[in-house]
PDB file of C-alpha atoms (C1' of nucleotides) in Angstrom:
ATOM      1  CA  UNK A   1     -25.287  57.564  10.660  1.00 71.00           C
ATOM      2  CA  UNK A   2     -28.280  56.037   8.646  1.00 78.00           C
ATOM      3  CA  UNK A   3     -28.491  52.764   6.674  1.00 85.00           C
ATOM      4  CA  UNK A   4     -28.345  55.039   3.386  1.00 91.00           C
ATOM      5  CA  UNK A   5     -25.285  56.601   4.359  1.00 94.00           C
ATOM      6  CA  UNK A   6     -23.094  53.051   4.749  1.00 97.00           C
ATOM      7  CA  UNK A   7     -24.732  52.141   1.444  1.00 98.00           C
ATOM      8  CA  UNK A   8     -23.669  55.703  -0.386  1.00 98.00           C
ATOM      9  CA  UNK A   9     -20.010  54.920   1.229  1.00 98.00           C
ATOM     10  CA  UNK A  10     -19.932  51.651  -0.670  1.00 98.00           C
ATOM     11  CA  UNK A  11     -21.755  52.713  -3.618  1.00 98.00           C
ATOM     12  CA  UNK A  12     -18.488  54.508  -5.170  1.00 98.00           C
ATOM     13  CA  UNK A  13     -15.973  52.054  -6.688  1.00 97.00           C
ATOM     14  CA  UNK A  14     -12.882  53.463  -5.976  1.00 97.00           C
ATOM     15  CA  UNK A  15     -14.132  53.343  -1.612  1.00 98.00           C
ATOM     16  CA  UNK A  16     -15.117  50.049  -2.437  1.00 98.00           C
ATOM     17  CA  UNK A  17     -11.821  49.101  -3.144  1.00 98.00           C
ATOM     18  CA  UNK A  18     -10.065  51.122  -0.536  1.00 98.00           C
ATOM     19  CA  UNK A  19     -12.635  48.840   1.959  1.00 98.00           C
ATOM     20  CA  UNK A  20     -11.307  45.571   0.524  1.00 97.00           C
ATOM     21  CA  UNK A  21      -7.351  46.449   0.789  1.00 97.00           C
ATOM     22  CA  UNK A  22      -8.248  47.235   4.587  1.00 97.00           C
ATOM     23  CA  UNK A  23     -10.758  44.385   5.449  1.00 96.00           C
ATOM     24  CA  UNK A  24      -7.181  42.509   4.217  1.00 95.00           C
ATOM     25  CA  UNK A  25      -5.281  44.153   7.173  1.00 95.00           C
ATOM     26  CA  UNK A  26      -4.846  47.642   9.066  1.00 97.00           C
ATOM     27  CA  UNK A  27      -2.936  50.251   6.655  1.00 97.00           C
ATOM     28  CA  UNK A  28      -1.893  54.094   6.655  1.00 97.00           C
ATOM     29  CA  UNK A  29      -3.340  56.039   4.189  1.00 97.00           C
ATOM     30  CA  UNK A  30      -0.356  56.525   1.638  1.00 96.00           C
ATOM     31  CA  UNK A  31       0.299  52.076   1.518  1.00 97.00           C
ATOM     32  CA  UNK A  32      -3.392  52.467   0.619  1.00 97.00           C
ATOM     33  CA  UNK A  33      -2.830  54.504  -2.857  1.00 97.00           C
ATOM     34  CA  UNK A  34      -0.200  52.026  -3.554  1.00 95.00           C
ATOM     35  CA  UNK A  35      -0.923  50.798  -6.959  1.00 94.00           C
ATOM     36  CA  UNK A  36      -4.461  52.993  -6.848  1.00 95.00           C
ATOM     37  CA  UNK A  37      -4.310  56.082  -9.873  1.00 94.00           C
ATOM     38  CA  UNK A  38      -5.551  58.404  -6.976  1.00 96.00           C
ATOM     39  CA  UNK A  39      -4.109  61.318  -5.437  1.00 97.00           C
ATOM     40  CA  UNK A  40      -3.533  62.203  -1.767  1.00 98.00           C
ATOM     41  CA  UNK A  41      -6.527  64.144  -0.795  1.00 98.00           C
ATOM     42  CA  UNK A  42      -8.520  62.163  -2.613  1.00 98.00           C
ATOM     43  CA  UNK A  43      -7.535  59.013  -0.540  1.00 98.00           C
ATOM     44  CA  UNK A  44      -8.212  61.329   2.400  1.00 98.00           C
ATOM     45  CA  UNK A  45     -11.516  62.949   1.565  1.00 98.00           C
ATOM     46  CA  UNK A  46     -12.651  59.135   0.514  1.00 98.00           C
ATOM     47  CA  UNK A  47     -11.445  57.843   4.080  1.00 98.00           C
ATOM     48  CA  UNK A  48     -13.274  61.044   5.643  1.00 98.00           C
ATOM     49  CA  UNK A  49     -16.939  59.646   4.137  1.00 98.00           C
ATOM     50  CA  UNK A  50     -15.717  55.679   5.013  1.00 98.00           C
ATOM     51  CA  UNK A  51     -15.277  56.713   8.596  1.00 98.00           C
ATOM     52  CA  UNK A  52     -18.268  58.767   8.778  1.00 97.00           C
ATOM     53  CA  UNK A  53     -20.876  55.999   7.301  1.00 97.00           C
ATOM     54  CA  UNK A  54     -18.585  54.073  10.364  1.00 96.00           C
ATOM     55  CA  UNK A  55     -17.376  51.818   7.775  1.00 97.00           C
ATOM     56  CA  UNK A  56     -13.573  52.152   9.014  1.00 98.00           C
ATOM     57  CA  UNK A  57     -11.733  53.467  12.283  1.00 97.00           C
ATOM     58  CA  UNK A  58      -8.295  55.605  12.563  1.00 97.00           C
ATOM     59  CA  UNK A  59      -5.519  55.482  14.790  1.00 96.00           C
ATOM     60  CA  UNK A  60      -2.974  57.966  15.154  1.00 95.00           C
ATOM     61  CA  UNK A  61       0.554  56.720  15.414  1.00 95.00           C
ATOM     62  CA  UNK A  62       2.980  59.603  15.090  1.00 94.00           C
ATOM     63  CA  UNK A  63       2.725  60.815  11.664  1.00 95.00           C
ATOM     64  CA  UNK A  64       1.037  58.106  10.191  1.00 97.00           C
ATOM     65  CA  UNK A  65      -2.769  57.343  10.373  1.00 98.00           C
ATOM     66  CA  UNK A  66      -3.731  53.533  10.400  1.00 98.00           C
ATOM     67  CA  UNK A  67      -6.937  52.778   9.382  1.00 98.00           C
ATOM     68  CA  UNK A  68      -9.159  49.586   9.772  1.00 97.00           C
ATOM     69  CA  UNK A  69     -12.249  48.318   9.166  1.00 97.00           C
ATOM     70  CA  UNK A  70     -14.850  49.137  12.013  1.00 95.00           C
ATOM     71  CA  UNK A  71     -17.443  46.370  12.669  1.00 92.00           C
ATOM     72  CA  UNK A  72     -19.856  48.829  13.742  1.00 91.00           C
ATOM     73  CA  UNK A  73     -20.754  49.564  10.320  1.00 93.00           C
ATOM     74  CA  UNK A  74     -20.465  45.792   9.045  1.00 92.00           C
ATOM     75  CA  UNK A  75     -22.971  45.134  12.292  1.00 87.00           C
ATOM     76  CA  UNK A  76     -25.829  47.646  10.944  1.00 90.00           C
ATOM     77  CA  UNK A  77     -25.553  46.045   7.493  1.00 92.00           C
ATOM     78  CA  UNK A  78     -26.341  42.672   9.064  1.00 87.00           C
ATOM     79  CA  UNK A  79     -29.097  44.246  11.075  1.00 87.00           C
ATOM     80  CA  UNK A  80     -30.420  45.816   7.905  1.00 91.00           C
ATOM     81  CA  UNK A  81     -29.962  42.469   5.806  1.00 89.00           C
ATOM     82  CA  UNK A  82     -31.919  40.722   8.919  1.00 85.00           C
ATOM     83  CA  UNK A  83     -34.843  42.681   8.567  1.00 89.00           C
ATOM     84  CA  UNK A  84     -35.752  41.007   5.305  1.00 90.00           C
ATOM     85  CA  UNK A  85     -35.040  37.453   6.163  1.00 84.00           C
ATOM     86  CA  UNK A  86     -38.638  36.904   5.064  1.00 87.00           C
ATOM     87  CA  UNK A  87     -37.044  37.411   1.810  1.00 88.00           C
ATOM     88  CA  UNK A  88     -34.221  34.979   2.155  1.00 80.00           C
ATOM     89  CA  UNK A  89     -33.362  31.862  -0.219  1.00 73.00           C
ATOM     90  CA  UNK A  90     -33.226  28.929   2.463  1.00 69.00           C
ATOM     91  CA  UNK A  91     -30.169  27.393   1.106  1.00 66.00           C
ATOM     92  CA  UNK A  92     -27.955  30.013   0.665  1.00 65.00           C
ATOM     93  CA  UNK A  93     -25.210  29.422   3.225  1.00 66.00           C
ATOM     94  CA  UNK A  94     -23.917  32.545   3.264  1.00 63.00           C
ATOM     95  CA  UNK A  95     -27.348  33.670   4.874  1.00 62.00           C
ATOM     96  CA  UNK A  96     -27.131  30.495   7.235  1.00 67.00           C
ATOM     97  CA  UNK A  97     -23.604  32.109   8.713  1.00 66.00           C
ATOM     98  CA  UNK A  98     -24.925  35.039   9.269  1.00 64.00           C
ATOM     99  CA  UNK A  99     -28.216  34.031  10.752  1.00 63.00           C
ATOM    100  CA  UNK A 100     -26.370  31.322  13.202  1.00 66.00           C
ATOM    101  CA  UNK A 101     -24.043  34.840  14.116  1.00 63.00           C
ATOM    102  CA  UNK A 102     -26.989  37.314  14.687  1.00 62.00           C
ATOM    103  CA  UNK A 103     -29.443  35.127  16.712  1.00 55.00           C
ATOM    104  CA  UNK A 104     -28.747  33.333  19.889  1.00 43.00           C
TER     105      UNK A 104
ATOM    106  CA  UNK B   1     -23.836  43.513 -11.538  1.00 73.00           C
ATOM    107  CA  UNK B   2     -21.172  44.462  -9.372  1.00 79.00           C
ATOM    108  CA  UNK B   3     -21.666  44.453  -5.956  1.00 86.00           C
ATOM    109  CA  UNK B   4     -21.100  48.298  -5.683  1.00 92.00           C
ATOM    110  CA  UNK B   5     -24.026  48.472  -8.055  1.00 95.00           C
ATOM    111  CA  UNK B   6     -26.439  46.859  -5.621  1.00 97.00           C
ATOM    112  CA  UNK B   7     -25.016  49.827  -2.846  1.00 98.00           C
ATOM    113  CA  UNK B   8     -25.590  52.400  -5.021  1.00 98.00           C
ATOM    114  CA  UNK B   9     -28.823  51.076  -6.080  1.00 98.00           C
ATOM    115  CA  UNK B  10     -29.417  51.711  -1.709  1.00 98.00           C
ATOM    116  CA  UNK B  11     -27.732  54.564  -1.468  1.00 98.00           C
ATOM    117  CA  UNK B  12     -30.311  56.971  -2.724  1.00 98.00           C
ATOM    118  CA  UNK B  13     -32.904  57.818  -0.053  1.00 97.00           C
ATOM    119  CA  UNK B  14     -35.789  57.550  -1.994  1.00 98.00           C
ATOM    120  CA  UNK B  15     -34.447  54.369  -4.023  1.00 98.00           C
ATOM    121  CA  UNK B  16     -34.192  52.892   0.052  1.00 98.00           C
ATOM    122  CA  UNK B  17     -37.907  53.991   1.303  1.00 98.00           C
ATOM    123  CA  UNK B  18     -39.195  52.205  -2.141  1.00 98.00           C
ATOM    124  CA  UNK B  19     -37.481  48.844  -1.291  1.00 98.00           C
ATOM    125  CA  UNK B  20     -38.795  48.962   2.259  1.00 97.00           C
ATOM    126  CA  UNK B  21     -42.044  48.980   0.873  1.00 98.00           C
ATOM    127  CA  UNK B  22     -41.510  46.818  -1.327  1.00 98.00           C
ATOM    128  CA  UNK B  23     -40.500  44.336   1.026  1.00 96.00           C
ATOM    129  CA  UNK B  24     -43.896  44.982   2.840  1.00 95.00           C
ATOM    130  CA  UNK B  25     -45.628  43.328  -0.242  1.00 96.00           C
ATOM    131  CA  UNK B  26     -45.591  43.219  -3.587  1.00 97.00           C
ATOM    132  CA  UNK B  27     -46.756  46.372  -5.465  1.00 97.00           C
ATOM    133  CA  UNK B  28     -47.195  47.928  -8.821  1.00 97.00           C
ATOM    134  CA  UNK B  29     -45.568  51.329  -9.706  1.00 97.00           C
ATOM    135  CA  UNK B  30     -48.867  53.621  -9.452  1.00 97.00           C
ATOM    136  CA  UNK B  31     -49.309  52.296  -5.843  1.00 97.00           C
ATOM    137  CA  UNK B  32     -45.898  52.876  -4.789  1.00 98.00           C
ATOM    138  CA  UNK B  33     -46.191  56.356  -5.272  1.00 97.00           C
ATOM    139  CA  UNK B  34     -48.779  56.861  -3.114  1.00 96.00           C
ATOM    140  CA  UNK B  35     -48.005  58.777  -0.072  1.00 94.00           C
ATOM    141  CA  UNK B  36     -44.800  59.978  -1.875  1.00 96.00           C
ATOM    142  CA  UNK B  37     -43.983  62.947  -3.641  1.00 95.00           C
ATOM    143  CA  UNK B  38     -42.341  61.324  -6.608  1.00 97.00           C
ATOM    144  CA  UNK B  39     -43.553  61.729 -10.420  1.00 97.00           C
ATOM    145  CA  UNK B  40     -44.303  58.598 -12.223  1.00 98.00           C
ATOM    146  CA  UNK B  41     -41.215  58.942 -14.723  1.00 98.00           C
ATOM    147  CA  UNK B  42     -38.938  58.770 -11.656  1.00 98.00           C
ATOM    148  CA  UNK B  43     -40.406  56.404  -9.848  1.00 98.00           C
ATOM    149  CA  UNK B  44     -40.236  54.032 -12.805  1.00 98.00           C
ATOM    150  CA  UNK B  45     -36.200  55.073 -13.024  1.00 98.00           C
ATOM    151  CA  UNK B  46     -35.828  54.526  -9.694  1.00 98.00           C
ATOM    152  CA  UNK B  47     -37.605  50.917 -10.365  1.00 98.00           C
ATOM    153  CA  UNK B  48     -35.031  50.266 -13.137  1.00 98.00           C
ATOM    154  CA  UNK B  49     -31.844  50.864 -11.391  1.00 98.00           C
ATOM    155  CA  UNK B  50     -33.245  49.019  -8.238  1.00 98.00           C
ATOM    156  CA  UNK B  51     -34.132  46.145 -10.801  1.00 98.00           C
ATOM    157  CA  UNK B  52     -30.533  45.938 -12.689  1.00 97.00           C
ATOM    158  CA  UNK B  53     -29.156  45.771  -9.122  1.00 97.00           C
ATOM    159  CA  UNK B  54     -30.997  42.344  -8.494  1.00 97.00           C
ATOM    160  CA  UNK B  55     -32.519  44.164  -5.705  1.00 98.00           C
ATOM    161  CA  UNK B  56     -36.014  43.805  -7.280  1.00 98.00           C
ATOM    162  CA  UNK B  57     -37.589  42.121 -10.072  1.00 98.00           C
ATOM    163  CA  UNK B  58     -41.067  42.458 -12.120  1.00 97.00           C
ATOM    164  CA  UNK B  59     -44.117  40.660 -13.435  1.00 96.00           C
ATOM    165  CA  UNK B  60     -46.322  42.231 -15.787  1.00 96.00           C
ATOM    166  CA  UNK B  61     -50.186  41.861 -15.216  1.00 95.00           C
ATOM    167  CA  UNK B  62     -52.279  43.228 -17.863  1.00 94.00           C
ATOM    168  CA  UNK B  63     -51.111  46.964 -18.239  1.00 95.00           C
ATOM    169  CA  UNK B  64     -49.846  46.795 -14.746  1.00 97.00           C
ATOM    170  CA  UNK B  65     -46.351  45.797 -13.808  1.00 98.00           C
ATOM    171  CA  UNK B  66     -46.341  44.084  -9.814  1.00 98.00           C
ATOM    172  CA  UNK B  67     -42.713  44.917  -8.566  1.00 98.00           C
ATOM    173  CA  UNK B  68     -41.324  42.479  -5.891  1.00 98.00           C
ATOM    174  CA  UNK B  69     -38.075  42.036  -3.907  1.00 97.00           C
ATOM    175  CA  UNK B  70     -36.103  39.898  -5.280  1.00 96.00           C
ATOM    176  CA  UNK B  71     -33.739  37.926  -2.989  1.00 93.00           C
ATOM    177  CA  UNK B  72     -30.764  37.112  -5.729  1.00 93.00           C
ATOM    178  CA  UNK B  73     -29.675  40.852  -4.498  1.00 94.00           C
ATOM    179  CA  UNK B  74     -30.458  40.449  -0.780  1.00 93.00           C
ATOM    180  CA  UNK B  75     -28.445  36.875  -1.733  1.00 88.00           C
ATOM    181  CA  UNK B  76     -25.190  39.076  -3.122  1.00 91.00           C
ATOM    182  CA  UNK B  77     -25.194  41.117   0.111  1.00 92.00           C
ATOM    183  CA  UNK B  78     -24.566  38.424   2.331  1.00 87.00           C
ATOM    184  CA  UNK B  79     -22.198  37.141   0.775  1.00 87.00           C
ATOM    185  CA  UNK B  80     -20.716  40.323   0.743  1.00 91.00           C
ATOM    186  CA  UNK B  81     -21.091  40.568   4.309  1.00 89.00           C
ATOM    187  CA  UNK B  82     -19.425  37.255   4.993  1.00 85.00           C
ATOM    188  CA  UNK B  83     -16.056  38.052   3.475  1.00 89.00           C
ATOM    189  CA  UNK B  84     -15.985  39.942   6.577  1.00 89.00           C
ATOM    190  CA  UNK B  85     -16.797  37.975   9.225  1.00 83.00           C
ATOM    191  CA  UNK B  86     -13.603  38.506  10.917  1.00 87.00           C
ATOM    192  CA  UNK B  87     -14.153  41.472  11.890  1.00 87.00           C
ATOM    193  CA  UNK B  88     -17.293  40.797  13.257  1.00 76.00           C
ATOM    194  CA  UNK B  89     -17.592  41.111  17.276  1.00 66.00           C
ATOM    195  CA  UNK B  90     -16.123  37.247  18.172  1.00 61.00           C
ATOM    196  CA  UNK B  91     -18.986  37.394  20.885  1.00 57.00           C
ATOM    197  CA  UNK B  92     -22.385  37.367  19.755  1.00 56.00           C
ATOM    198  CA  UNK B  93     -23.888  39.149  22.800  1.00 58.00           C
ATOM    199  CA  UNK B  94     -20.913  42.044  21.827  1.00 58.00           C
ATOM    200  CA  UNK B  95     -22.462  42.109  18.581  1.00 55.00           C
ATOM    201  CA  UNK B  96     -25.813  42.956  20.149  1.00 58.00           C
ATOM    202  CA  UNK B  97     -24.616  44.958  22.516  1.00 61.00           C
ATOM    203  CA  UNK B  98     -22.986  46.909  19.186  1.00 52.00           C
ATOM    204  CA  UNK B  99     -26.218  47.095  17.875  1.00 52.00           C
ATOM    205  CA  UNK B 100     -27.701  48.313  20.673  1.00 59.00           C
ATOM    206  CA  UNK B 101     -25.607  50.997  20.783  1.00 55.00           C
ATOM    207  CA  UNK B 102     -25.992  52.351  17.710  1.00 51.00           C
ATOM    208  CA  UNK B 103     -29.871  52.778  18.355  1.00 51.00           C
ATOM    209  CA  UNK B 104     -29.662  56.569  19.599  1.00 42.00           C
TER     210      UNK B 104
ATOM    211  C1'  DA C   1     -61.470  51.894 -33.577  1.00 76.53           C
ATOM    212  C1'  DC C   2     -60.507  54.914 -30.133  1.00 76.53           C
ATOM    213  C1'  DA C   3     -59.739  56.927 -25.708  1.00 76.53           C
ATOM    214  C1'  DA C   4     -57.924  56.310 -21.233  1.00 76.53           C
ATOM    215  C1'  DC C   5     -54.678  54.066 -18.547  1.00 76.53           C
ATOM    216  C1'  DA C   6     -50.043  52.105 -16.623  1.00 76.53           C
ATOM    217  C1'  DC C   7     -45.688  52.305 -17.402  1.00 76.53           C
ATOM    218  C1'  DA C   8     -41.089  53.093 -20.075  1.00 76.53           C
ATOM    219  C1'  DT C   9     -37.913  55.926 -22.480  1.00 76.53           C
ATOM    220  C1'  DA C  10     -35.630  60.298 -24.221  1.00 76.53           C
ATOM    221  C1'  DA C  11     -33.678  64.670 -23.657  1.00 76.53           C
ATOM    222  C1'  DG C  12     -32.535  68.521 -21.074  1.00 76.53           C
ATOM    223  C1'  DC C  13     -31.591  70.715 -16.637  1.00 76.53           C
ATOM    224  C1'  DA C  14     -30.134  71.285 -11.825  1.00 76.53           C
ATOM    225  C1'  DT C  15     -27.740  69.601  -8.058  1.00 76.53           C
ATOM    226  C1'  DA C  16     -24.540  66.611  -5.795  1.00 76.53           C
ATOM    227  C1'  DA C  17     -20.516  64.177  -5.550  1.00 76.53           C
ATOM    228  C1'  DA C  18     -15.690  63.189  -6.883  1.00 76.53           C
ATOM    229  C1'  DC C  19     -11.836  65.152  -8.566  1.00 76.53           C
ATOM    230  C1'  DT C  20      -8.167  68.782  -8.957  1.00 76.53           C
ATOM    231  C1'  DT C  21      -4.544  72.316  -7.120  1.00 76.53           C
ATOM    232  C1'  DA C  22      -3.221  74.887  -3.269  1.00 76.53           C
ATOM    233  C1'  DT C  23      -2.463  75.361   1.416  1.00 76.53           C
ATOM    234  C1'  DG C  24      -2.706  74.136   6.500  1.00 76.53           C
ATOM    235  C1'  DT C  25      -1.383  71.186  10.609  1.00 76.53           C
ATOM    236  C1'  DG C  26       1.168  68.383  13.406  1.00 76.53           C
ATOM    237  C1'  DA C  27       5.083  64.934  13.884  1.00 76.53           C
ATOM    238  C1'  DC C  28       9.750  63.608  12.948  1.00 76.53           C
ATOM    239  C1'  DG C  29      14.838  63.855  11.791  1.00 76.53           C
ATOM    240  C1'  DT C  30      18.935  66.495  11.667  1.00 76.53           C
TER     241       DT C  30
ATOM    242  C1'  DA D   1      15.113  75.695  14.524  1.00 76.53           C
ATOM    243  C1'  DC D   2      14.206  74.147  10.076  1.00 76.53           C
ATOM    244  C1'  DG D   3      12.961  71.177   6.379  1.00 76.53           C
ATOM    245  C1'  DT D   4      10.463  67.116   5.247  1.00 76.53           C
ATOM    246  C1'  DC D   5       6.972  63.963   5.724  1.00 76.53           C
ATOM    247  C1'  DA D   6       1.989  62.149   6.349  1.00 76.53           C
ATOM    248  C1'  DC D   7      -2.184  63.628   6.234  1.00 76.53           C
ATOM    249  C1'  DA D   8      -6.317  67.045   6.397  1.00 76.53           C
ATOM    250  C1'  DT D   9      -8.894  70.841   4.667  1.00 76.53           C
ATOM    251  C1'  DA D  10     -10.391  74.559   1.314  1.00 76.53           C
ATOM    252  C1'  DA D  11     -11.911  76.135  -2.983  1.00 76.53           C
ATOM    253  C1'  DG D  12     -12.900  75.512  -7.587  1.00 76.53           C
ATOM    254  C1'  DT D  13     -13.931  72.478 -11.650  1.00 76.53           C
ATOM    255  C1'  DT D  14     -15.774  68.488 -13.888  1.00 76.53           C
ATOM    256  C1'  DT D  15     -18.686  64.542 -14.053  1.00 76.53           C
ATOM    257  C1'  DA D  16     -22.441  61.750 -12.391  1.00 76.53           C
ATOM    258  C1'  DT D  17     -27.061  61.411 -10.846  1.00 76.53           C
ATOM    259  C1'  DG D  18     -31.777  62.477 -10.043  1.00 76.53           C
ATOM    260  C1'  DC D  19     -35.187  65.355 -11.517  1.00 76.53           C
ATOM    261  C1'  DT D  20     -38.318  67.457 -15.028  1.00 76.53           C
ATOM    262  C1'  DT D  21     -41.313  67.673 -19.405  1.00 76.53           C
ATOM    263  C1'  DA D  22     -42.446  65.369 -23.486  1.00 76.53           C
ATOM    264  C1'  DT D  23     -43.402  61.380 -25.902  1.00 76.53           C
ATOM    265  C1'  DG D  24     -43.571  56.269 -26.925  1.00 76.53           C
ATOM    266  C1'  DT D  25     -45.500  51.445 -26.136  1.00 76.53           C
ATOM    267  C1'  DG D  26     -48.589  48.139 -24.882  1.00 76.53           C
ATOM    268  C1'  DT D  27     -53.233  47.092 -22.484  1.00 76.53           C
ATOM    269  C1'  DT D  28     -57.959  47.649 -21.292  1.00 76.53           C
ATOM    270  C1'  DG D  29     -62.738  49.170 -21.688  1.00 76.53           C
ATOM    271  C1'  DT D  30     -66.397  50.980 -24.572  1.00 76.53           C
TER     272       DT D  30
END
DNA sequence: ACAACACATAAGCATAAACTTATGTGACGT
DNA sequence: ACGTCACATAAGTTTATGCTTATGTGTTGT
């Protein structure tokens, strides 16, 4: 699981989306194509790369798979982004957040 | 520029080892290549997408064009990153600890 | 003015990635 | 036990992307 892996799981549109329905709250993978022009193994096969670039996490519950965002993946991102604080407007607050949350 | 534009802009391998060094120090095209085995019409493409991403801008000098990060796009990312701060580890010494883990 | 240089752009090709249809697997209800 | 449901996997097709060669544009040195 490299860096360029989490990026190439974001980098198509239609995962980027299925990300932001589940960062709003833990789903099974058919409420996920709800109101999404995309069939049923392509929902799978796009949750297949999400969980591999450790974007997103399963959990079996009888015949339904839940799936939710996995902060392992969100973590590396924010180690990446950390790397290149040199880099970093001062004021941006956003950055300030995440700084305060990754040091001490 | 969508933020799925700056991943995909990361997502290809080479596109990711020319931002890294990048973010060493500004650089113009010809000396980016050194060291990798990329012609100078793709290197330049990969400059372009990297550059529509926010990810990097430019400053021509003479006939030489000095690329540099540019931190709108670093900006964008944590941004990104703070929509999900819930799901970040509530401890901060989990988060390293995440981190850590993910090392091997 | 002209040649060499640094880089950008165009067009075509080759590969990868996202989609499709078809089928497999395991869980549930009757 | 059997059919249905929720999802995964396989195989093939289409589309997107990164590469190549060829050429264009602007700059510098002579």
């Amino acid at each position: 699981m490299i860096e360029s892996d989490i990026f190439k799981a974001l980098a198509d549109p239609t995962r980027y989306v299925i990300f932001e329905k589940l960062a709003a709250g833990r789903m099974n993978a058919s409420a996920l194509r709800d109101g999404m022009a995309i069939s049923q193994p392509a929902m799978s096969q796009h949750l297949a790369v999400l969980r591999n670039a450790g974007l997103v996490r399963e959990e079996r519950q009888g015949r339904f798979v839940n799936y939710e965002v996995d902060p392992k993946g969100l973590a590396l991102i924010a180690r990446w982004l950390t790397k290149y604080r040199a880099y970093w407007p001062s004021r941006v607050d956003a950055l300030k957040t995440l700084l305060k949350d990754m040091d001490q």
